[in-house]
XYZ file of C-alpha atoms in Angstrom:
565
model
C 125.153 175.807 24.433
C 125.176 172.005 24.827
C 122.538 169.770 26.358
C 122.220 168.798 30.018
C 122.815 165.191 30.940
C 119.819 162.892 30.603
C 120.457 159.350 31.878
C 119.655 156.423 29.595
C 116.664 154.477 30.980
C 117.638 151.215 32.676
C 115.633 149.034 30.305
C 117.714 150.212 27.330
C 114.999 149.455 24.766
C 116.122 152.277 22.463
C 119.834 152.748 21.814
C 121.829 155.515 20.195
C 121.389 154.841 16.446
C 124.028 153.794 13.974
C 123.496 152.991 10.298
C 120.058 151.406 10.675
C 117.119 152.357 8.516
C 114.014 153.474 10.414
C 112.494 150.038 9.791
C 115.566 148.211 11.112
C 115.567 150.473 14.172
C 111.902 149.640 14.791
C 112.586 145.904 14.510
C 115.485 146.142 16.980
C 113.357 148.060 19.497
C 110.390 145.728 19.077
C 112.608 142.676 19.648
C 113.822 144.107 22.971
C 110.447 145.345 24.219
C 108.424 142.290 23.155
C 110.945 139.991 24.845
C 109.812 141.524 28.147
C 106.131 142.291 27.587
C 105.121 140.284 24.507
C 103.349 141.715 21.484
C 101.724 145.130 21.922
C 99.347 147.425 20.050
C 100.964 149.595 17.366
C 97.980 151.805 16.583
C 94.270 152.273 17.185
C 91.997 153.224 14.282
C 88.344 153.947 15.156
C 88.777 151.901 18.346
C 90.147 148.928 16.351
C 93.617 147.869 17.535
C 96.438 146.484 15.347
C 99.364 144.699 16.998
C 102.956 145.435 16.036
C 103.389 141.882 14.729
C 100.499 142.446 12.281
C 101.868 145.855 11.300
C 105.245 144.267 10.496
C 103.537 141.543 8.444
C 101.711 144.234 6.444
C 104.944 146.193 5.971
C 106.581 143.064 4.566
C 103.600 142.396 2.268
C 103.587 145.964 0.913
C 107.366 145.928 0.423
C 107.083 142.638 -1.487
C 104.380 144.136 -3.727
C 106.432 147.249 -4.473
C 109.525 145.146 -5.132
C 107.550 142.907 -7.513
C 106.460 146.015 -9.417
C 110.009 147.204 -10.000
C 110.428 149.863 -7.337
C 113.976 149.975 -6.001
C 116.505 151.749 -3.816
C 116.820 155.446 -4.628
C 113.315 155.798 -6.086
C 110.938 158.337 -4.551
C 107.338 157.566 -3.563
C 104.950 160.199 -2.205
C 102.777 159.481 0.839
C 99.812 161.813 0.368
C 97.872 160.702 3.446
C 96.520 162.038 6.732
C 97.671 160.431 9.985
C 96.569 156.849 9.378
C 97.522 153.199 9.663
C 98.554 153.249 6.010
C 101.052 156.046 6.702
C 102.801 153.750 9.214
C 102.855 150.835 6.790
C 104.027 152.909 3.815
C 106.771 154.680 5.785
C 108.330 151.439 7.025
C 107.878 149.527 3.736
C 109.705 152.271 1.831
C 112.398 152.308 4.524
C 112.880 148.542 4.122
C 113.431 148.918 0.367
C 115.676 151.995 0.524
C 113.031 154.083 -1.263
C 112.853 157.781 -0.370
C 109.573 158.608 1.383
C 108.155 161.993 0.395
C 105.569 163.042 2.999
C 103.092 165.540 1.503
C 100.243 167.537 3.042
C 97.023 165.693 2.028
C 95.063 168.934 1.572
C 97.311 170.354 -1.130
C 95.335 171.163 -4.298
C 95.898 169.024 -7.445
C 98.223 171.487 -9.163
C 100.380 171.798 -6.033
C 100.748 168.040 -5.504
C 101.501 167.596 -9.226
C 104.317 170.137 -8.892
C 105.713 168.302 -5.843
C 105.547 164.953 -7.643
C 107.533 166.503 -10.492
C 110.125 168.206 -8.256
C 110.740 165.042 -6.217
C 110.572 162.778 -9.310
C 108.112 160.558 -7.474
C 107.289 157.268 -9.194
C 104.192 156.424 -7.139
C 101.714 157.913 -4.696
C 99.631 156.720 -1.731
C 96.250 158.487 -1.467
C 93.033 158.101 0.539
C 90.002 156.778 -1.378
C 87.901 159.802 -0.407
C 90.418 162.117 -2.084
C 91.149 160.062 -5.207
C 88.326 161.445 -7.356
C 89.403 165.058 -6.878
C 92.939 164.197 -8.014
C 91.987 162.045 -11.016
C 94.023 164.116 -13.485
C 97.114 163.616 -11.335
C 96.561 159.895 -10.700
C 96.050 159.060 -14.366
C 99.775 159.236 -15.058
C 101.325 157.788 -11.893
C 101.354 154.427 -10.086
C 98.760 154.886 -7.342
C 97.905 152.969 -4.174
C 94.465 153.866 -2.864
C 93.890 153.397 0.869
C 90.593 153.103 2.744
C 89.883 153.802 6.412
C 88.027 150.484 6.587
C 91.254 148.574 5.774
C 92.197 148.792 9.448
C 88.847 148.223 11.101
C 87.395 145.002 12.440
C 84.390 143.592 14.277
C 80.878 145.069 14.199
C 82.043 148.533 13.064
C 83.718 147.324 9.846
C 80.613 147.003 7.599
C 79.558 150.536 8.524
C 82.999 151.987 7.756
C 83.158 150.046 4.462
C 79.763 151.469 3.480
C 80.815 154.985 4.503
C 84.052 154.686 2.489
C 82.097 153.588 -0.577
C 79.525 156.356 -0.181
C 82.141 159.108 0.079
C 84.675 157.843 -2.472
C 84.963 158.198 -6.227
C 87.994 156.133 -7.206
C 88.980 156.628 -10.882
C 88.977 153.543 -13.109
C 92.583 153.772 -14.309
C 95.171 151.070 -14.965
C 97.462 153.004 -12.617
C 95.156 152.422 -9.619
C 95.878 149.665 -7.070
C 93.747 149.162 -3.969
C 95.609 148.659 -0.695
C 93.166 145.980 0.425
C 93.827 144.012 -2.802
C 97.580 144.291 -2.213
C 97.170 142.858 1.286
C 95.155 139.956 -0.148
C 97.851 139.057 -2.711
C 100.899 136.796 -2.542
C 104.391 137.922 -3.585
C 107.991 136.830 -3.290
C 109.405 138.258 -0.035
C 111.592 141.322 -0.561
C 115.119 141.569 0.810
C 115.858 144.418 3.215
C 118.027 146.912 1.340
C 121.022 148.190 3.273
C 121.852 151.875 3.128
C 123.923 154.247 5.201
C 121.888 155.721 8.031
C 122.845 159.281 7.088
C 121.734 158.965 3.471
C 118.666 160.986 2.547
C 115.587 158.776 2.961
C 112.805 161.228 3.865
C 111.487 164.367 2.185
C 109.380 166.823 4.193
C 107.789 170.080 3.165
C 108.827 173.077 5.206
C 108.496 176.815 5.403
C 112.248 177.190 4.869
C 114.416 179.474 6.991
C 114.964 182.020 4.234
C 111.384 182.938 3.424
C 110.552 180.422 0.705
C 108.791 177.065 1.042
C 111.208 174.203 0.403
C 111.504 170.433 0.431
C 113.783 169.292 3.234
C 115.958 166.177 3.042
C 116.328 164.031 6.148
C 118.088 160.780 6.932
C 117.006 157.656 8.753
C 119.722 158.477 11.285
C 118.147 161.856 12.129
C 114.719 160.315 12.726
C 116.148 157.432 14.727
C 118.120 159.922 16.809
C 114.912 161.885 17.384
C 113.303 158.693 18.694
C 116.330 158.150 20.957
C 116.012 161.729 22.298
C 112.357 161.145 23.099
C 113.394 157.985 24.929
C 115.834 159.932 27.112
C 113.185 162.540 27.921
C 110.700 159.763 28.683
C 112.895 158.689 31.599
C 111.189 161.428 33.649
C 107.774 159.872 33.041
C 105.606 157.064 34.316
C 105.314 154.558 31.483
C 103.705 151.174 32.141
C 104.807 149.219 29.069
C 101.998 147.595 27.129
C 99.396 149.811 28.806
C 100.342 153.316 27.588
C 98.726 155.245 24.741
C 99.907 158.204 22.708
C 97.282 160.499 21.196
C 98.426 161.132 17.602
C 97.041 164.617 16.972
C 99.985 165.874 14.909
C 99.923 165.074 11.179
C 102.280 162.442 9.785
C 103.697 164.917 7.227
C 104.980 167.003 10.167
C 108.490 166.121 11.402
C 107.376 165.892 15.039
C 104.266 163.941 14.075
C 106.176 161.416 11.954
C 109.292 161.147 14.119
C 107.910 161.396 17.654
C 104.159 160.748 17.631
C 104.561 157.759 15.301
C 108.103 156.353 14.947
C 109.257 156.878 18.545
C 105.913 155.921 20.025
C 105.709 152.513 18.377
C 109.419 151.826 19.050
C 108.883 152.399 22.775
C 105.493 150.669 23.139
C 103.209 153.692 23.181
C 100.106 152.557 21.292
C 99.138 155.326 18.875
C 95.524 156.490 18.797
C 95.166 157.850 15.271
C 93.411 161.165 14.687
C 93.412 161.951 10.927
C 91.633 165.220 11.699
C 91.989 166.964 15.039
C 88.785 167.363 16.993
C 89.088 168.592 20.607
C 85.985 166.804 21.897
C 87.035 163.545 20.224
C 90.543 163.923 21.675
C 89.085 164.361 25.155
C 86.832 161.350 24.602
C 89.885 159.199 23.842
C 91.566 160.500 26.997
C 88.514 159.445 29.003
C 88.509 155.892 27.579
C 92.186 155.014 27.093
C 95.255 155.311 29.294
C 96.592 158.282 27.297
C 99.893 159.327 28.825
C 101.611 161.177 26.000
C 100.398 163.949 23.678
C 102.566 166.035 21.364
C 100.807 169.044 19.871
C 100.677 172.765 19.159
C 99.270 175.387 21.580
C 95.968 175.924 19.797
C 95.153 172.205 20.000
C 95.615 172.147 23.764
C 93.696 175.418 24.112
C 90.702 173.923 22.276
C 90.890 170.739 24.350
C 90.718 172.462 27.749
C 87.938 174.768 26.504
C 85.772 171.802 25.481
C 83.143 170.736 28.026
C 84.359 167.125 28.149
C 87.974 167.892 29.139
C 86.969 167.379 32.765
C 87.044 163.588 32.918
C 88.719 160.848 35.001
C 91.238 160.033 32.250
C 93.000 163.412 32.591
C 94.762 162.112 35.715
C 96.694 159.645 33.493
C 98.300 162.380 31.359
C 102.044 162.399 31.945
C 104.140 163.815 29.098
C 102.586 166.777 27.246
C 104.969 168.419 24.779
C 104.034 171.613 22.977
C 105.783 173.421 20.118
C 105.185 175.216 16.850
C 103.981 178.486 18.401
C 104.353 180.695 21.456
C 103.188 179.263 24.784
C 102.506 182.013 27.309
C 103.095 181.500 31.019
C 99.417 182.296 31.595
C 98.229 179.534 29.266
C 100.714 177.044 30.688
C 99.440 177.821 34.195
C 95.819 177.535 33.031
C 96.489 174.134 31.459
C 98.282 172.861 34.573
C 95.422 174.054 36.798
C 92.846 172.266 34.622
C 94.838 169.027 34.783
C 95.346 169.344 38.539
C 91.611 169.941 39.012
C 91.053 166.493 37.489
C 93.603 164.789 39.732
C 96.490 164.912 37.256
C 100.091 166.077 37.502
C 101.076 166.737 33.862
C 102.609 170.046 32.809
C 102.631 171.665 29.379
C 106.312 171.420 28.375
C 107.221 173.829 25.599
C 110.065 173.237 23.152
C 111.567 174.657 20.006
C 112.651 173.280 16.659
C 112.210 173.419 12.917
C 111.518 170.853 10.226
C 115.202 171.323 9.373
C 116.067 169.871 12.817
C 113.360 167.165 12.980
C 111.209 169.727 14.838
C 113.341 169.601 17.990
C 116.357 171.556 19.188
C 115.484 172.572 22.737
C 112.825 171.526 25.213
C 111.694 171.917 28.763
C 111.428 168.628 30.637
C 110.011 167.618 33.993
C 113.495 167.775 35.534
C 114.862 170.801 33.626
C 112.460 173.669 32.944
C 112.115 177.418 33.235
C 109.005 179.571 32.793
C 108.911 181.619 29.598
C 111.684 179.626 27.936
C 111.588 176.903 25.297
C 114.053 174.884 27.325
C 117.603 173.609 27.060
C 119.242 171.993 24.010
C 118.532 168.280 23.694
C 121.264 165.640 23.659
C 123.381 165.791 20.500
C 122.292 169.345 19.614
C 124.107 172.667 20.055
C 122.457 176.090 20.008
C 124.156 179.465 19.713
C 122.895 183.017 19.245
C 124.765 185.318 16.840
C 124.717 188.887 15.574
C 124.387 189.941 11.932
C 128.090 189.079 11.397
C 127.588 185.544 12.764
C 129.539 186.354 15.942
C 128.252 184.807 19.174
C 126.586 187.290 21.506
C 126.660 187.227 25.335
C 123.887 185.715 27.447
C 120.767 187.869 27.484
C 121.493 189.570 24.154
C 119.009 188.977 21.321
C 120.333 187.649 18.026
C 119.655 184.964 15.440
C 119.378 181.385 16.722
C 121.661 178.855 14.998
C 121.358 175.091 15.509
C 123.487 172.098 14.666
C 123.554 168.451 15.704
C 122.453 164.898 15.139
C 118.906 165.736 14.038
C 119.988 168.264 11.399
C 118.731 167.975 7.835
C 120.964 166.885 4.961
C 119.914 170.009 3.052
C 117.171 171.291 0.782
C 116.153 169.417 -2.348
C 117.943 171.119 -5.204
C 115.550 172.726 -7.643
C 117.446 175.866 -8.430
C 118.270 177.152 -4.956
C 121.768 178.137 -3.947
C 123.492 175.048 -2.515
C 123.228 174.892 1.292
C 120.880 177.856 1.339
C 119.888 178.281 4.991
C 123.041 176.536 6.268
C 126.068 178.537 7.406
C 129.514 177.002 7.845
C 131.743 178.376 10.576
C 135.533 178.776 10.424
C 135.918 175.075 11.257
C 133.652 174.019 8.395
C 130.852 173.010 10.764
C 127.363 173.535 9.321
C 124.687 175.376 11.289
C 121.015 175.788 10.408
C 120.224 179.501 10.274
C 116.764 179.414 11.834
C 115.620 182.915 10.963
C 114.359 183.160 14.557
C 115.438 185.810 17.041
C 116.065 184.925 20.666
C 118.576 184.795 23.493
C 120.186 182.311 25.860
C 120.163 183.155 29.556
C 123.000 182.510 31.997
C 121.735 178.964 32.605
C 121.557 178.124 28.908
C 117.765 178.272 28.541
C 116.568 179.570 25.195
C 113.981 182.361 24.938
C 112.266 183.260 21.654
C 111.818 186.899 20.645
C 110.160 186.186 17.280
C 110.932 185.631 13.617
C 113.718 187.792 12.248
C 111.542 188.183 9.161
C 108.797 189.386 11.541
C 110.960 191.930 13.298
C 109.500 195.361 12.634
C 112.120 198.076 12.200
C 110.821 201.525 13.139
C 113.254 204.456 12.961
C 116.121 201.964 13.167
C 114.703 200.333 16.300
C 113.957 196.576 16.368
C 110.409 195.827 17.527
C 109.737 192.192 18.486
C 106.105 191.112 17.886
C 106.346 188.247 20.397
C 107.047 190.724 23.220
C 103.926 192.729 22.327
C 101.783 189.607 22.022
C 102.899 188.208 25.368
C 101.967 191.462 27.124
C 98.574 191.761 25.419
C 97.691 188.133 26.190
C 97.787 189.014 29.907
C 94.483 190.849 29.434
C 91.481 188.725 30.437
C 89.324 189.836 27.514
C 91.906 188.955 24.807
C 91.594 185.498 23.262
C 94.314 185.721 20.584
C 96.867 188.368 19.658
C 99.222 188.905 16.737
C 101.413 191.952 16.149
C 102.455 192.577 12.543
C 103.896 195.310 10.375
C 101.410 197.925 9.232
C 101.502 201.422 7.761
C 100.013 204.633 9.137
C 98.117 207.285 7.127
C 101.423 208.827 6.069
C 102.783 205.536 4.713
C 105.205 205.084 7.599
C 105.858 201.682 9.177
C 104.014 201.058 12.420
C 102.842 198.164 14.596
C 99.419 196.749 13.756
C 97.862 194.627 16.491
C 95.243 192.036 15.534
C 93.201 190.454 18.319
C 90.170 188.256 18.875
C 88.125 188.610 22.048
C 86.703 186.186 24.586
C 83.448 188.145 24.640
C 82.073 189.217 21.262
C 79.617 191.678 22.863
C 82.344 194.064 24.057
C 82.393 197.536 22.540
C 85.178 197.403 19.942
C 86.048 201.085 20.049
C 86.405 200.993 23.829
C 88.552 197.846 23.576
C 90.848 199.542 21.056
C 91.296 202.550 23.345
C 91.949 200.304 26.355
C 94.535 198.323 24.386
C 96.392 201.461 23.330
C 96.388 202.798 26.897
C 97.600 199.463 28.248
C 100.393 199.169 25.681
C 101.557 202.734 26.306
C 101.955 201.858 29.985
C 103.662 198.490 29.458
C 105.715 198.732 26.235
C 108.423 200.986 24.839
C 107.337 203.824 22.550
C 108.136 202.063 19.252
C 106.302 198.850 20.271
C 102.975 200.565 20.962
C 100.460 199.607 18.225
C 99.219 202.508 16.088
C 96.564 200.372 14.421
C 94.301 197.796 16.040
C 92.098 195.316 14.228
C 89.538 193.199 16.089
C 88.656 189.932 14.337
C 86.231 187.164 15.182
C 89.178 184.728 14.957
C 92.748 185.163 13.757
C 93.525 183.422 10.458
C 95.527 180.215 10.696
C 97.783 178.202 8.428
C 97.171 174.568 7.461
C 99.409 173.634 10.417
C 97.023 175.562 12.721
C 99.593 178.256 13.481
C 98.522 181.902 13.492
C 99.013 183.162 9.917
C 100.823 186.441 10.584
C 101.524 186.921 6.865
C 97.779 187.111 6.141
C 97.535 190.092 8.523
C 100.779 191.841 7.505
C 100.130 194.923 5.393
C 101.815 195.484 2.051
C 103.756 198.696 1.662
C 101.781 201.540 0.052
C 102.646 201.968 -3.644
C 104.550 205.177 -3.035
C 106.608 203.437 -0.356
C 107.400 200.472 -2.642
C 108.743 202.782 -5.316
């Protein structure tokens, strides 16, 4: 299924990419936008604004420093930072020099980040001052740039942030350590922009993999520039006063959607990015109340926490325009609840769900203001094709569940080779065209909208019958007293596979045994025989991954020993 037509906005600030690096693409966009509106704010850190012109000057300074220290095209440098001003600067400086940018989760333990540095052959690392002490053994042997939150503050707040940084930091005294603020104070010979083909690998991202094992995913500048261009097409549906619009950066910069859409696209198209290194729903709502926040990209649990917070009801909610949600299931009930909350505050924004993987820059399909359907994750975006196939990789008719395959302009170059089978997770059809095998089950309807049934790895097979956890969860979430639901594979007293349903409740005082009985009765009336849970576990809160997705693996039961034999 191919994408619907989305007209290119009249202003034409973002164009379909060619061989530009991400930095060159930014400069081209900035030249067009600033010609009309002048300089604009790139990002906001603790209410301190930095203009794009200053950001570019800092990118050039950092690139000159790296160049002076011998870093060159083809090297790899790890950005081990939360969403921050420094992540912007590092990403574009590395892009300018043709250095591969390895984005790593800043909460990885020392042994894990050491392993990633070794696998990627990283020659340097960016790290926050508050984390440096805990990673001293790692930093001792690698060129390190230490960043401080206070680097991008100004005015009366700066002395307080400087003092807080100092109080909470323990920077090792190694020859390998270089302070970002000292780099910005230095003078270096300007570095030349290094040309490279847009489709060359320039970005590494960690991902869950589509075959069950965590992997490092290789992306090109072209893919991320195309993602920015896609966002620009979708933005045509929205109200966007240039120079006055803010984007709330709640997604982490090591996430494909966070890096490509919340950061790269936003600054290219004059959305000023309000940086949130750590998501806090009340703080997010406070920003909405004080800034003209029009765009937020997030995951369902973030939006759920925001509307549950007391300060969501505020005058700024009426400014919300483009709210994109992915990474987990969005029920019709929650989407309606979110819309009602926004409408109550005079707004018109809708929660627009989409679908993608890190392997596809986190986007493949999306609902938009002009093209949407309840329960779906939307239509394919421009430049992307989606098909659904059976176990023999044959396309299935509309309405039939199979594995979702994706190909297109935002597709990865492949996984970083560290012993995997080449092109693992990519299937080539009879024409030699590569498709990402998503590992997700779903179907396309007659209109081409994609519906998700769940992870193929999550499919529970009982007596040869496929049970789809997402179907169970969507039904159970209709119950008023259920807060969260996750259906996983369990085992009954006889060691046979069954459905285990894990839930958290909106009211902790409810009688758990009565709730379990009510759930069983409800499921027996609303689900097929094999999908009815035989075990129910009530938790205070469902466990979550570092990406704030429900951690179904933590609740999945291991096979009894006799069964494993």
